[in-house]
Tab-separated table of C-alpha atoms and ligand atoms in Angstrom:
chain	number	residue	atom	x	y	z
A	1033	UNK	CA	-37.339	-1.827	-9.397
A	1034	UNK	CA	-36.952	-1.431	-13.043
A	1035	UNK	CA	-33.174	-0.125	-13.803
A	1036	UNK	CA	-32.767	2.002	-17.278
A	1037	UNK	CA	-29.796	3.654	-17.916
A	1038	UNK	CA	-29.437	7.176	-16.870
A	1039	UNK	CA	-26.512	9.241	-18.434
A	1040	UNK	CA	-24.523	12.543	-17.678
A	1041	UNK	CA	-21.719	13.142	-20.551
A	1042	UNK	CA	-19.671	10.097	-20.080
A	1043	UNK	CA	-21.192	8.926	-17.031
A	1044	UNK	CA	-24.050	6.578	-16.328
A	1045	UNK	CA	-25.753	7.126	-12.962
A	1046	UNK	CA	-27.534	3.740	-12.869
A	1047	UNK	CA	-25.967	-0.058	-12.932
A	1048	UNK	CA	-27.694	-3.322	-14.141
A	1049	UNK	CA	-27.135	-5.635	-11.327
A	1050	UNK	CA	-28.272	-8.800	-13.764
A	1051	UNK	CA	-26.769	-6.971	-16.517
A	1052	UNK	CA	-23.260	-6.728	-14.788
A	1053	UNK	CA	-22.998	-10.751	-13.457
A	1054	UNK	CA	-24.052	-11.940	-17.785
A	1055	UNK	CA	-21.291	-9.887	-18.644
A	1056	UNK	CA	-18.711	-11.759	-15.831
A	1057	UNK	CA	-19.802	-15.109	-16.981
A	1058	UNK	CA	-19.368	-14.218	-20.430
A	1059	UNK	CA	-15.772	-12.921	-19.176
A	1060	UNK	CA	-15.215	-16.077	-17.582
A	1061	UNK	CA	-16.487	-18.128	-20.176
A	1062	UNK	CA	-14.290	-16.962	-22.679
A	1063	UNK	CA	-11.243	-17.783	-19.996
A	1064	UNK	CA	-12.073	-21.131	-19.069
A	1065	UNK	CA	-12.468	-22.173	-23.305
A	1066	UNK	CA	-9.126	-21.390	-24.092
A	1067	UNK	CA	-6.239	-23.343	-22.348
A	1068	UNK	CA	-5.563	-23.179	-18.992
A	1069	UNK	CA	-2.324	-20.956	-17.637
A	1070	UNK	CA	0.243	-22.172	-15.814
A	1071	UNK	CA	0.280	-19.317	-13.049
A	1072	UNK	CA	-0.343	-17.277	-10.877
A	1073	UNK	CA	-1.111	-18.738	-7.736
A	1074	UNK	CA	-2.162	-15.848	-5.205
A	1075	UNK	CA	-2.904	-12.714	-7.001
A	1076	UNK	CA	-3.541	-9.073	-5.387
A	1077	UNK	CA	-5.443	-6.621	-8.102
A	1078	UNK	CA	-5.606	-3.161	-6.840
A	1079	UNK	CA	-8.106	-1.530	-9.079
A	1080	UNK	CA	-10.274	-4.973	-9.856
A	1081	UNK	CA	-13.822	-4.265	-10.573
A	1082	UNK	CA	-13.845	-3.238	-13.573
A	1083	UNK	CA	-12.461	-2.766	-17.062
A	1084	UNK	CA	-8.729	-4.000	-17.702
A	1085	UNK	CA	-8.226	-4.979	-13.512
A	1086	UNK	CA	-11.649	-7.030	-13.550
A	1087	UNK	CA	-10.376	-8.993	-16.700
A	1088	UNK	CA	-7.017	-9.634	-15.152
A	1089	UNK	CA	-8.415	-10.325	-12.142
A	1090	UNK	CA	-11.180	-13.246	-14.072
A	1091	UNK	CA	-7.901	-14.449	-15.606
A	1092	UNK	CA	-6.046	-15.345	-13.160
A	1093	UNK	CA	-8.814	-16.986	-11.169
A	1094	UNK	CA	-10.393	-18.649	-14.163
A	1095	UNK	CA	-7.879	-18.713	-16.540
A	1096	UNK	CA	-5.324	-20.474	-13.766
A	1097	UNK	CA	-7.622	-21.427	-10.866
A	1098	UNK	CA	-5.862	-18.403	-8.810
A	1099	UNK	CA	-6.793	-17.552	-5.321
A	1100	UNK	CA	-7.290	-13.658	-5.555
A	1101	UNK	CA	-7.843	-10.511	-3.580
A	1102	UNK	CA	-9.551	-7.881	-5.557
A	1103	UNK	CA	-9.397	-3.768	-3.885
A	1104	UNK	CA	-11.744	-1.385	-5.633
A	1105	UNK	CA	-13.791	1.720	-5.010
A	1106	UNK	CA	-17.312	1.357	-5.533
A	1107	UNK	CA	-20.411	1.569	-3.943
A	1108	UNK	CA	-23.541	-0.399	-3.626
A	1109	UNK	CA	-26.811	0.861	-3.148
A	1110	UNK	CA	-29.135	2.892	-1.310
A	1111	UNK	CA	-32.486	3.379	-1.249
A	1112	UNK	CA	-33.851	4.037	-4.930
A	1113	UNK	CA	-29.980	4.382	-6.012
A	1114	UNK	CA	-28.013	0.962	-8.001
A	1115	UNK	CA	-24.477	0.197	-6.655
A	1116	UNK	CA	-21.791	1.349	-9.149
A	1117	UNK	CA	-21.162	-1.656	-11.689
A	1118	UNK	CA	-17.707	-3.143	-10.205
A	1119	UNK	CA	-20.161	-3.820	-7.176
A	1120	UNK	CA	-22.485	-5.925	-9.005
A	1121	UNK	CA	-19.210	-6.909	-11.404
A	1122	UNK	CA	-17.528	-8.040	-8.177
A	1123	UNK	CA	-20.323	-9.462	-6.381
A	1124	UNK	CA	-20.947	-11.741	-9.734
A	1125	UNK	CA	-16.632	-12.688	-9.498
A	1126	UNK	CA	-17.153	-13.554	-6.056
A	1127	UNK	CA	-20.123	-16.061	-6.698
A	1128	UNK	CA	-18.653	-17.483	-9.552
A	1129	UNK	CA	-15.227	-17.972	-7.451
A	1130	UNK	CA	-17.217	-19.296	-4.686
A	1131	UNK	CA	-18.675	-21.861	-6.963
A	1132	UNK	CA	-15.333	-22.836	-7.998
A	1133	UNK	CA	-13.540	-22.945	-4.615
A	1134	UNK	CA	-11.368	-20.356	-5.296
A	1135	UNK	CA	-10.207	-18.522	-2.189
A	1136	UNK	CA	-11.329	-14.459	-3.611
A	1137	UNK	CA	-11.609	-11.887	-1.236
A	1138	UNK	CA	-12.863	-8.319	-2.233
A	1139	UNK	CA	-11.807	-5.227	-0.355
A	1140	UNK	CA	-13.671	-1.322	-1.167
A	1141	UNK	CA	-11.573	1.304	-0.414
A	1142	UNK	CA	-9.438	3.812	-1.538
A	1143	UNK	CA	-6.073	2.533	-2.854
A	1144	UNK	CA	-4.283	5.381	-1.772
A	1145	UNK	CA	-4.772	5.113	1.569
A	1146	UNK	CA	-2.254	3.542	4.040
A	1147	UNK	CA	-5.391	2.104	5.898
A	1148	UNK	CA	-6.300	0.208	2.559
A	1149	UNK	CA	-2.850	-1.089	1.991
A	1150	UNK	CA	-2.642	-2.552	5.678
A	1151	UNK	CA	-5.800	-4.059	5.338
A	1152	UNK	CA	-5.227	-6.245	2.512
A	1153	UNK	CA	-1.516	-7.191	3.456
A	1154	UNK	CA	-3.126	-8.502	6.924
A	1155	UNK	CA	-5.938	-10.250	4.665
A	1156	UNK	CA	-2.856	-11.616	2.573
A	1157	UNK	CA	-0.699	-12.851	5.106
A	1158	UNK	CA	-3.297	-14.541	6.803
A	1159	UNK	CA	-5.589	-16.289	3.664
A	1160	UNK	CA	-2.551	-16.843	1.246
A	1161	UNK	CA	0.814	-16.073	3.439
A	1162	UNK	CA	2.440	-14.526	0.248
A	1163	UNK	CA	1.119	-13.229	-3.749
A	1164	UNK	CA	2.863	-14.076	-6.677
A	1165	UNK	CA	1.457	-11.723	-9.005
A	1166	UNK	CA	0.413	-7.650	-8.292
A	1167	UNK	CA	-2.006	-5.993	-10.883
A	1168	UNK	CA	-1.948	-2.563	-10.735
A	1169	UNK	CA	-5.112	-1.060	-12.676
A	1170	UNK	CA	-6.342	2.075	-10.634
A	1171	UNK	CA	-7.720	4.860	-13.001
A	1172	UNK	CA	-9.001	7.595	-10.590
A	1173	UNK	CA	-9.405	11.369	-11.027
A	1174	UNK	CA	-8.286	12.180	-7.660
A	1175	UNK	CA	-5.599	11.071	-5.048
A	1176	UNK	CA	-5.069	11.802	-1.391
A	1177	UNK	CA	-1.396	11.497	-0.358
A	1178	UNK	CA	-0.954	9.016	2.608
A	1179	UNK	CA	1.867	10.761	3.854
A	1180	UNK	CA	1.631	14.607	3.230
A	1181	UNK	CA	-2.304	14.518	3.187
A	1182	UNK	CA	-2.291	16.619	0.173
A	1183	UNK	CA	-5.346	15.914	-2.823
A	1184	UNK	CA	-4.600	15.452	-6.162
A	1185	UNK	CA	-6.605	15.648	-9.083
A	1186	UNK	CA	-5.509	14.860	-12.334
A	1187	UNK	CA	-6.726	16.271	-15.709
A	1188	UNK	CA	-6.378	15.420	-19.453
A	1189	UNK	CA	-4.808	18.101	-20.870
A	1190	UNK	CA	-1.854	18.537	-23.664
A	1191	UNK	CA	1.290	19.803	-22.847
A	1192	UNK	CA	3.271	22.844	-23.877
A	1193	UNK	CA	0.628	24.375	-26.402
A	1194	UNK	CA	-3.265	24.311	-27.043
A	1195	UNK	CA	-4.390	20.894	-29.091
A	1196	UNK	CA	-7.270	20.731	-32.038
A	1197	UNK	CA	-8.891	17.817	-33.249
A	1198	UNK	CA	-11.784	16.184	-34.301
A	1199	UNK	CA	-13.871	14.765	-31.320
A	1200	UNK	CA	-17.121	12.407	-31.369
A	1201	UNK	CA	-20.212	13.345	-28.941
A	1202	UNK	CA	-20.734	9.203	-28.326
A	1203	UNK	CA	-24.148	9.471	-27.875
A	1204	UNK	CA	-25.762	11.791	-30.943
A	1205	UNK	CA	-22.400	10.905	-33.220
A	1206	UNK	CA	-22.055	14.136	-33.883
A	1207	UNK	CA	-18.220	15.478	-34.946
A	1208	UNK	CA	-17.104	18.675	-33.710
A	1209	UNK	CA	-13.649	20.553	-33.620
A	1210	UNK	CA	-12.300	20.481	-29.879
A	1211	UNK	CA	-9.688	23.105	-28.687
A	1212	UNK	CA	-7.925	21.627	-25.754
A	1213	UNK	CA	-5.613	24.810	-23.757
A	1214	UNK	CA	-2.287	23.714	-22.000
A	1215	UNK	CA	-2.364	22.154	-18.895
A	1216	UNK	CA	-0.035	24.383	-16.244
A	1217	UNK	CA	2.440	22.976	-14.427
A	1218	UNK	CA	0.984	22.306	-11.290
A	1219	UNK	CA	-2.049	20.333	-13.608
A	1220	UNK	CA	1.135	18.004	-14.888
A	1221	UNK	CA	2.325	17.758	-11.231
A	1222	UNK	CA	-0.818	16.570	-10.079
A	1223	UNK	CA	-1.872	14.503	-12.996
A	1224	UNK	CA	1.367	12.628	-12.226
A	1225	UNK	CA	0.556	12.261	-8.554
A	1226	UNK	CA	-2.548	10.251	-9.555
A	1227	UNK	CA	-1.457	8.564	-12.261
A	1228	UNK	CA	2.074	8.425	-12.031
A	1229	UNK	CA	3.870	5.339	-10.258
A	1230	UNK	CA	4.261	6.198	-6.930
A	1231	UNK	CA	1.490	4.708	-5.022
A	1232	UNK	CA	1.999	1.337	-7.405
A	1233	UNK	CA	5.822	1.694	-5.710
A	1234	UNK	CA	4.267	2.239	-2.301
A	1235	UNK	CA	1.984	-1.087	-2.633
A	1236	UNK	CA	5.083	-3.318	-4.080
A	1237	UNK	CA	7.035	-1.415	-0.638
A	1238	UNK	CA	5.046	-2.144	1.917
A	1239	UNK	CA	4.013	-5.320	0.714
A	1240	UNK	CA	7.484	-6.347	0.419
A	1241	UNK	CA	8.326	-5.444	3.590
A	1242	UNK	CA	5.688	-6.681	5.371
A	1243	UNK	CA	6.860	-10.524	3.421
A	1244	UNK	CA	3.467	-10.766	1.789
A	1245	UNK	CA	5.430	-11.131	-1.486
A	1246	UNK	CA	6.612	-14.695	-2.681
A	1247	UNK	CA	10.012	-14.883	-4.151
A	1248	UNK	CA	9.952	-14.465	-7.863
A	1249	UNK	CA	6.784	-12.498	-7.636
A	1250	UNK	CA	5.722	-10.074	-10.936
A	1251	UNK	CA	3.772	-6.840	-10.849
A	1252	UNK	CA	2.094	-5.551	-13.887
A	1253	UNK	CA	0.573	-2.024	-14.341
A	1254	UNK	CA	-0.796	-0.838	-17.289
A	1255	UNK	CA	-0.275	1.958	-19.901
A	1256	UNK	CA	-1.309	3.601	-23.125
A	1257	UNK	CA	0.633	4.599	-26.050
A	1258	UNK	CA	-1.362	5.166	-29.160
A	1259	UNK	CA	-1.202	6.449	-32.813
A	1260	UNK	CA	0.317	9.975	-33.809
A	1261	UNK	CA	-3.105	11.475	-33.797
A	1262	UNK	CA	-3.930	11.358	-30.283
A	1263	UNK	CA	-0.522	12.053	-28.875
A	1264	UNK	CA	-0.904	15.350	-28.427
A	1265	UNK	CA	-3.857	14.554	-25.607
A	1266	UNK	CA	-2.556	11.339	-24.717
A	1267	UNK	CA	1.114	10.161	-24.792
A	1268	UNK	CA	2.540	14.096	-24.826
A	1269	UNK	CA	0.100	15.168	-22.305
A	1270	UNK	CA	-0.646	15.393	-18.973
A	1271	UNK	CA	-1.606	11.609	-18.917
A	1272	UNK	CA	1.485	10.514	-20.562
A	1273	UNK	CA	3.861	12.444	-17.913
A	1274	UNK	CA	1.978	10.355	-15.447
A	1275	UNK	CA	2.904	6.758	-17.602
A	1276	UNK	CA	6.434	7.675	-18.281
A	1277	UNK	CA	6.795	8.363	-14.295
A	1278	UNK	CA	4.634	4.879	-13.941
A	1279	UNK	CA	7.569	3.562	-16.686
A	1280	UNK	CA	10.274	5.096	-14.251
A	1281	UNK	CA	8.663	2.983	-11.522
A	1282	UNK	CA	8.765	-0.740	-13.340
A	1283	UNK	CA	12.691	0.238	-14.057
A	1284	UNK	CA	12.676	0.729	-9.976
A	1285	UNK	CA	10.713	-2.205	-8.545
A	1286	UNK	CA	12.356	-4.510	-11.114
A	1287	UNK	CA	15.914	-3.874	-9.855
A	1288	UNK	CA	14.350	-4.024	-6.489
A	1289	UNK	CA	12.303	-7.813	-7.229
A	1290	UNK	CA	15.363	-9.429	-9.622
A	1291	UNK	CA	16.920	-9.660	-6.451
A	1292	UNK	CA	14.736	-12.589	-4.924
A	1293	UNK	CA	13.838	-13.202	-9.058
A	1294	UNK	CA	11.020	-10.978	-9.426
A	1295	UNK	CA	10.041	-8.648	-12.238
A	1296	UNK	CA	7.717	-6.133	-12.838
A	1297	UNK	CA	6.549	-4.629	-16.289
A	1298	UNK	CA	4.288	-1.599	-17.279
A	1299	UNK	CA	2.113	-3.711	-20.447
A	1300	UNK	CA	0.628	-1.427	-23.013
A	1301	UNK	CA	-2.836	-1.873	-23.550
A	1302	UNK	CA	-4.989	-1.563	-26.771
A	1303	UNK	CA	-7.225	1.297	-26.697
A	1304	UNK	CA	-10.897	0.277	-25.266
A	1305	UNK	CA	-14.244	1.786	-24.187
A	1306	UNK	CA	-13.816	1.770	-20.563
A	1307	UNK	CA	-14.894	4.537	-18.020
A	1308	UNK	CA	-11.646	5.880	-17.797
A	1309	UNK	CA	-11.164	6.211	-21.904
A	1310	UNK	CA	-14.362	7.544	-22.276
A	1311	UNK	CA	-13.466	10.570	-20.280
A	1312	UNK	CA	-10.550	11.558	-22.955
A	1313	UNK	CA	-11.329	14.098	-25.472
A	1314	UNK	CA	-11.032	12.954	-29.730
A	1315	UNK	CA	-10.234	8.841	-28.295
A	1316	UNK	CA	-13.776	7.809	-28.733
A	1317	UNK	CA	-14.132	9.129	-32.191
A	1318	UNK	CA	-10.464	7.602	-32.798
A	1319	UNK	CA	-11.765	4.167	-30.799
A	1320	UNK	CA	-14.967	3.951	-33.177
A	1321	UNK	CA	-12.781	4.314	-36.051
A	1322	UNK	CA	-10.206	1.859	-34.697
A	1323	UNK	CA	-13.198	-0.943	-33.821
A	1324	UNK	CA	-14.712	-0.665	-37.214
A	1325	UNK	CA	-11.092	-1.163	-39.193
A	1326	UNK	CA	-10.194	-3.566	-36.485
A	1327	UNK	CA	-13.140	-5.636	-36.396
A	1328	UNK	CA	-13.442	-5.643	-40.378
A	1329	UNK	CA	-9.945	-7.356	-40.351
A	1330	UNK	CA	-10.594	-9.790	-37.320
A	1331	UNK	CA	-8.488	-8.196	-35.056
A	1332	UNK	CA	-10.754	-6.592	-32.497
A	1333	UNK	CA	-10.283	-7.730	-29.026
A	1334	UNK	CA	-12.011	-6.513	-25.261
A	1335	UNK	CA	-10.679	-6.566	-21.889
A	1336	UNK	CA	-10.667	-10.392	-21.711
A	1337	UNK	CA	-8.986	-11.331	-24.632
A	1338	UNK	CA	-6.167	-8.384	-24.273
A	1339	UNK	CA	-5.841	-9.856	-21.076
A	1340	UNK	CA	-5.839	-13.464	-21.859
A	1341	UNK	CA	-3.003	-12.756	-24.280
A	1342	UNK	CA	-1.130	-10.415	-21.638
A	1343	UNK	CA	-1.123	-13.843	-19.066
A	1344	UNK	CA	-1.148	-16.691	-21.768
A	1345	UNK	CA	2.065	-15.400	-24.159
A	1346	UNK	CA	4.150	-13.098	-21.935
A	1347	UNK	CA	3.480	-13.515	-18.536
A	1348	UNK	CA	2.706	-17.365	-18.159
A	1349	UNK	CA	3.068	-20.798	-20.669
A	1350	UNK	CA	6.733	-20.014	-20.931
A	1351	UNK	CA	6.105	-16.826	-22.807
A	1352	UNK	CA	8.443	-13.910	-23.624
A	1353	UNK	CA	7.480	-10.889	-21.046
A	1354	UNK	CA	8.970	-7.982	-22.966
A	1355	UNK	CA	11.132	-7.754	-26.596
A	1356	UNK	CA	14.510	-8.083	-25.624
A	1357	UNK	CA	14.356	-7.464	-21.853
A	1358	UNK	CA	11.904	-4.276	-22.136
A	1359	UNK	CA	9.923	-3.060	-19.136
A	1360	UNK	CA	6.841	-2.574	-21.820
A	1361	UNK	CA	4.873	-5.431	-22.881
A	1362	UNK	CA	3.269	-4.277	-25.639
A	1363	UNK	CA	-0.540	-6.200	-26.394
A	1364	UNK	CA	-1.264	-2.739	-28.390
A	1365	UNK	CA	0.182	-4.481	-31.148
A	1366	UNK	CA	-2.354	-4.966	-33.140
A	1367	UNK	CA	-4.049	-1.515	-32.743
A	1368	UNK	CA	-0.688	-0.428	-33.663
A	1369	UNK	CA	-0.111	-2.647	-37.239
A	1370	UNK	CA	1.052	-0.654	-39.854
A	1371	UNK	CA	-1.951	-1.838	-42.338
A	1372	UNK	CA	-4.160	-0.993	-39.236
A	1373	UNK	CA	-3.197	2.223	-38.471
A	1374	UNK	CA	-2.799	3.528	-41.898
A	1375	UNK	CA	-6.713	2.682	-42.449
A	1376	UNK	CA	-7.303	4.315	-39.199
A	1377	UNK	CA	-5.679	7.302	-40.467
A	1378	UNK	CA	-7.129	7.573	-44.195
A	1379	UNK	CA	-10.710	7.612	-42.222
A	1380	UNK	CA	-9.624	10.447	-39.878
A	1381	UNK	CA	-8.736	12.873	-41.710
A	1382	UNK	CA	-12.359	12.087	-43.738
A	1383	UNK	CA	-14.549	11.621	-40.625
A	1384	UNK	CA	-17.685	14.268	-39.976
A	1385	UNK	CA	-21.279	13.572	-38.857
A	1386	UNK	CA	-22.640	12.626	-42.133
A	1387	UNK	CA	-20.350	9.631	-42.622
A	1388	UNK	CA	-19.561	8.410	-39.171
A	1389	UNK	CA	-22.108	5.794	-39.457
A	1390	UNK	CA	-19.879	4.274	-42.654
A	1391	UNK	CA	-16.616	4.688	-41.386
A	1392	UNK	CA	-16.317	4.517	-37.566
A	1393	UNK	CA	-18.111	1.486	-35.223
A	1394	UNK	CA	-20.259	4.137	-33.460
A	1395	UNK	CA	-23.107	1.451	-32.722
A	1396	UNK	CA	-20.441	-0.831	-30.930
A	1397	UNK	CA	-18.768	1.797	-29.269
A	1398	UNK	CA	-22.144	2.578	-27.568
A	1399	UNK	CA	-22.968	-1.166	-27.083
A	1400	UNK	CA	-19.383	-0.818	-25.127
A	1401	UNK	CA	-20.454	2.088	-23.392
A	1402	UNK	CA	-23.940	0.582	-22.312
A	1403	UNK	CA	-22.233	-2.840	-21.599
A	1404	UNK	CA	-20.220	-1.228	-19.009
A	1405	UNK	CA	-22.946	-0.358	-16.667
A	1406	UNK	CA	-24.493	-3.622	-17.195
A	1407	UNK	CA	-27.081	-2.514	-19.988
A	1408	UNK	CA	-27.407	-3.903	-23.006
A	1409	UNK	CA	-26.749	-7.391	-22.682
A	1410	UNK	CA	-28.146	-10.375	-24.550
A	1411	UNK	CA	-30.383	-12.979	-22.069
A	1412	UNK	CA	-31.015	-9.501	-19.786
A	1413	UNK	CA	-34.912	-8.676	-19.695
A	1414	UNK	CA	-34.754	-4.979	-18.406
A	1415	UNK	CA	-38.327	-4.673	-18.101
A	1416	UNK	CA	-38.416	-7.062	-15.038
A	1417	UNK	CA	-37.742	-6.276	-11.592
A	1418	UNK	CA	-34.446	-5.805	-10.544
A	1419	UNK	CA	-33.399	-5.823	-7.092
A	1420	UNK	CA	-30.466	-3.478	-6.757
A	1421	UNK	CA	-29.031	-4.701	-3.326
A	1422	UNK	CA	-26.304	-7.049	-3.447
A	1423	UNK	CA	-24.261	-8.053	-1.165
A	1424	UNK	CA	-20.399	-9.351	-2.365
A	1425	UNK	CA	-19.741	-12.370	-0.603
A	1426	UNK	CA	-16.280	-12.133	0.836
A	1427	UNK	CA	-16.437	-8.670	1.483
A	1428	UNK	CA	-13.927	-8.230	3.999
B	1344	NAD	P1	-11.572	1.591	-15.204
B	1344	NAD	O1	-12.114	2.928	-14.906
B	1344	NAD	O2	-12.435	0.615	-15.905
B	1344	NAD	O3	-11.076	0.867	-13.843
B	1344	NAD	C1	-10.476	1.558	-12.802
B	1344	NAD	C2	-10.459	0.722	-11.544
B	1344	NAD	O4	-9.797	1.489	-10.517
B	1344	NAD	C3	-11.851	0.369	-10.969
B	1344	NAD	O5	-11.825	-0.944	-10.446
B	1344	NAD	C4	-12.024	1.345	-9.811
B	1344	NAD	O6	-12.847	0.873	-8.765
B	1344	NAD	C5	-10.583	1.433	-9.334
B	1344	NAD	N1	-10.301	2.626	-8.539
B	1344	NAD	C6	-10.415	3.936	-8.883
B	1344	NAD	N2	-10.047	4.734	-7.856
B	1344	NAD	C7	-9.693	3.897	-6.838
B	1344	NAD	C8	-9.227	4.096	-5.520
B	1344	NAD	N3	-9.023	5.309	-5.024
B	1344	NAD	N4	-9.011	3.001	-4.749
B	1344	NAD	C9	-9.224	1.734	-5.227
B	1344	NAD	N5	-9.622	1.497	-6.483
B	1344	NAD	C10	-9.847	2.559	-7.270
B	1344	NAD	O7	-10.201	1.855	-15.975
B	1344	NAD	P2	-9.374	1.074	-17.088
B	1344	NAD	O8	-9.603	1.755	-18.390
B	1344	NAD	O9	-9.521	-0.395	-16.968
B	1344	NAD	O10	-7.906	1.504	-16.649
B	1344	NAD	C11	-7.045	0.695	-15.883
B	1344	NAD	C12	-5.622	0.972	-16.332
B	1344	NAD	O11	-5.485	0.598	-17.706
B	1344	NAD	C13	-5.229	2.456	-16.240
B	1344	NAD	O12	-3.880	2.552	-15.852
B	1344	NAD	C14	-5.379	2.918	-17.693
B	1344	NAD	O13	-4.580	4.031	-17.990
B	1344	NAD	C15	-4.904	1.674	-18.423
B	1344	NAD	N6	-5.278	1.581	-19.847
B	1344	NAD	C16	-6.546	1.812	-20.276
B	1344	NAD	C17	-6.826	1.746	-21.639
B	1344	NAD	C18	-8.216	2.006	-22.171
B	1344	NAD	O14	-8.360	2.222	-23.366
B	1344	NAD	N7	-9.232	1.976	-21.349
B	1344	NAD	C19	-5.837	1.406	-22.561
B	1344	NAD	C20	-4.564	1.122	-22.084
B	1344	NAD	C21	-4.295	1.216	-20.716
């Protein structure tokens, strides 16, 4: 069938199956022309298929010939519907790993779940006996706890009092004032639940105790931080309660992994168009305005190159983890240069409708947006036949 894009808000409804595996290779592509790492060796991602846990996970396979195990939740298709794109994304990983001779599992599930986390240990233990390296990328709006049953959902939401900024409708680039009311308490407690560190801590647990973790191992989850502007719905709300408790949880597992010479490290991420981000109130209008300063000064990076840079100068090559023996990596730090940020900031407080085309990246914020369900990609023809099912090899 012929596959268009179909979109809801923030949400496309359709995926690009050919569209999805271009955009892979180009992710690997960019891995395998830059030098190769020296680690990982056997790499769990929980939350792989797309965004910032599909780049680490086409790091470490490509970037240092890693044997990897990617856990996800996405679907594939049915009938006239397309699987979600981390299906195709991961069915394109698996080929390309394939090709390579890469051991690379994939497992679809939910994270959360007990059943999930026995599942790959048992797939661990017997493919790789132990994993050097956890990646911990799971953005979800809803948890179910494996031990009290109770769901979760999590919202975006300040904290304390109501927030107004400017926001961005993506599609039309039309600016609009957004009034965001408090979240309650329970909101924060739940937010947290998702978001928060605990099920990360339950995965580095059980995998620990079940010895599918090599001495020395690392585990990596990753956070946001962000400019002044934004704070109030990011790093002061609801979301940030949940990445200060995911910050609490690095401190924890760390004192629990330096014992056999482990470490583990929340990394703070530049701000990106990803599924998740586009979600957020006022960050995509911010995020246009960041990709147009940052991309006029040579800065701008995606997925892969943040995460090329997260493996090649602090986790692997002999680089320095974290400033002066910091749980926070920080590969935000060029979103976060003074000269950067004060740009940022003189086009804020001038942005509106008429001038968004001048002073914000709106075009390649939408490319972004497209790109992640597989659309828009050079070498795609999307007026050819598509089939949309595809089966993930190593779909255990
Ligand atoms: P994303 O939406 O692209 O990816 C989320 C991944 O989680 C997908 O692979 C999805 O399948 C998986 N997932 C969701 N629910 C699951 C479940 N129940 N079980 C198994 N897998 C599940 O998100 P992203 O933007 O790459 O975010 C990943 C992490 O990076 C998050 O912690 C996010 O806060 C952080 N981060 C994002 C940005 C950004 O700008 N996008 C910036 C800094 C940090």
């Amino acid at each position: 069938m012929i596959i268009q894009p179909k979109t809801r808000g923030f949400i496309c409804t359709t995926a690009h199956p050919e569209g999805c595996a271009k955009q892979v290779q180009q992710q690997i592509d960019y891995v395998k022309a830059h030098k190769k790492l020296s680690g990982p060796v056997n790499v769990l991602v929980v939350g792989a298929s797309t965004g910032y846990g599909l780049a680490s996970r086409i790091t470490a396979a490509f970037g240092a010939g890693a044997n990897t195990i990617g856990v996800f939740f996405d679907k594939p298709a049915e009938g006239a519907r397309t699987a979600s794109a981390g299906w195709y994304n991961s069915a394109a990983l698996e080929q390309a790993a394939a090709e390579q001779g890469l051991k690379s599992f994939s497992i679809v599930g939910d994270a959360f779940s007990d059943s999930i986390k026995t599942k790959t240990i048992d797939l661990i233990k017997k493919e790789f006996g132990t994993v050097d390296l956890v990646v911990y990328s799971v953005a979800s709006p809803r948890r179910t706890h494996p031990v009290t049953g109770e769901t979760f959902s999590s919202v975006i939401k300040p904290v304390g009092s109501a927030y107004t900024n400017k926001t961005m409708n993506f599609h039309s680039g039309e600016v609009s004032t957004v009034t965001i009311e408090p979240a309650t308490e329970d909101e924060v407690r739940q937010t947290i639940a998702v978001m928060g560190g605990e099920d990360w801590g339950m995965w580095i647990d059980q995998l620990q105790e079940a010895g599918a973790l090599a001495d020395g191992a690392t585990t990596v989850a990753y956070s946001y931080i962000g400019p002044e502007v934004t704070h109030p719905i990011y790093k002061d709300g609801t979301i940030g309660q949940a990445k200060n408790d995911l910050e609490k949880t690095a401190i924890a597992l760390n004192e629990k992994l330096n014992v056999t010479g482990g470490r583990a490290f929340v990394s703070v991420n530049k701000a990106l168009v990803t599924q998740s981000s586009s979600a957020i109130p006022v960050v995509p209008l911010y995020i246009s305005a960041l990709y147009r300063v940052m991309k006029e000064k040579e800065l701008h990076e995606n997925c892969i190159q943040q995460m090329y840079r997260l493996f090649s100068e602090h986790l692997y090559n002999g680089g320095v983890a974290a400033a002066d023996g910091s749980h926070l990596i920080r590969i935000d730090d060029w979103e976060m240069r003074e000269d950067v940020q004060t740009e940022v900031m003189k086009r804020w407080s001038n942005i509106e409708t008429a001038n968004v085309p001048e002073l914000a990246d709106l075009a390649g914020y939408q490319d972004d947006f497209f790109n992640l369900f597989g659309f828009r990609t050079e070498g795609v023809d999307y007026e050819a036949d598509s089939e949309p099912a595809v089966d993930i090899p190593n779909l255990v």
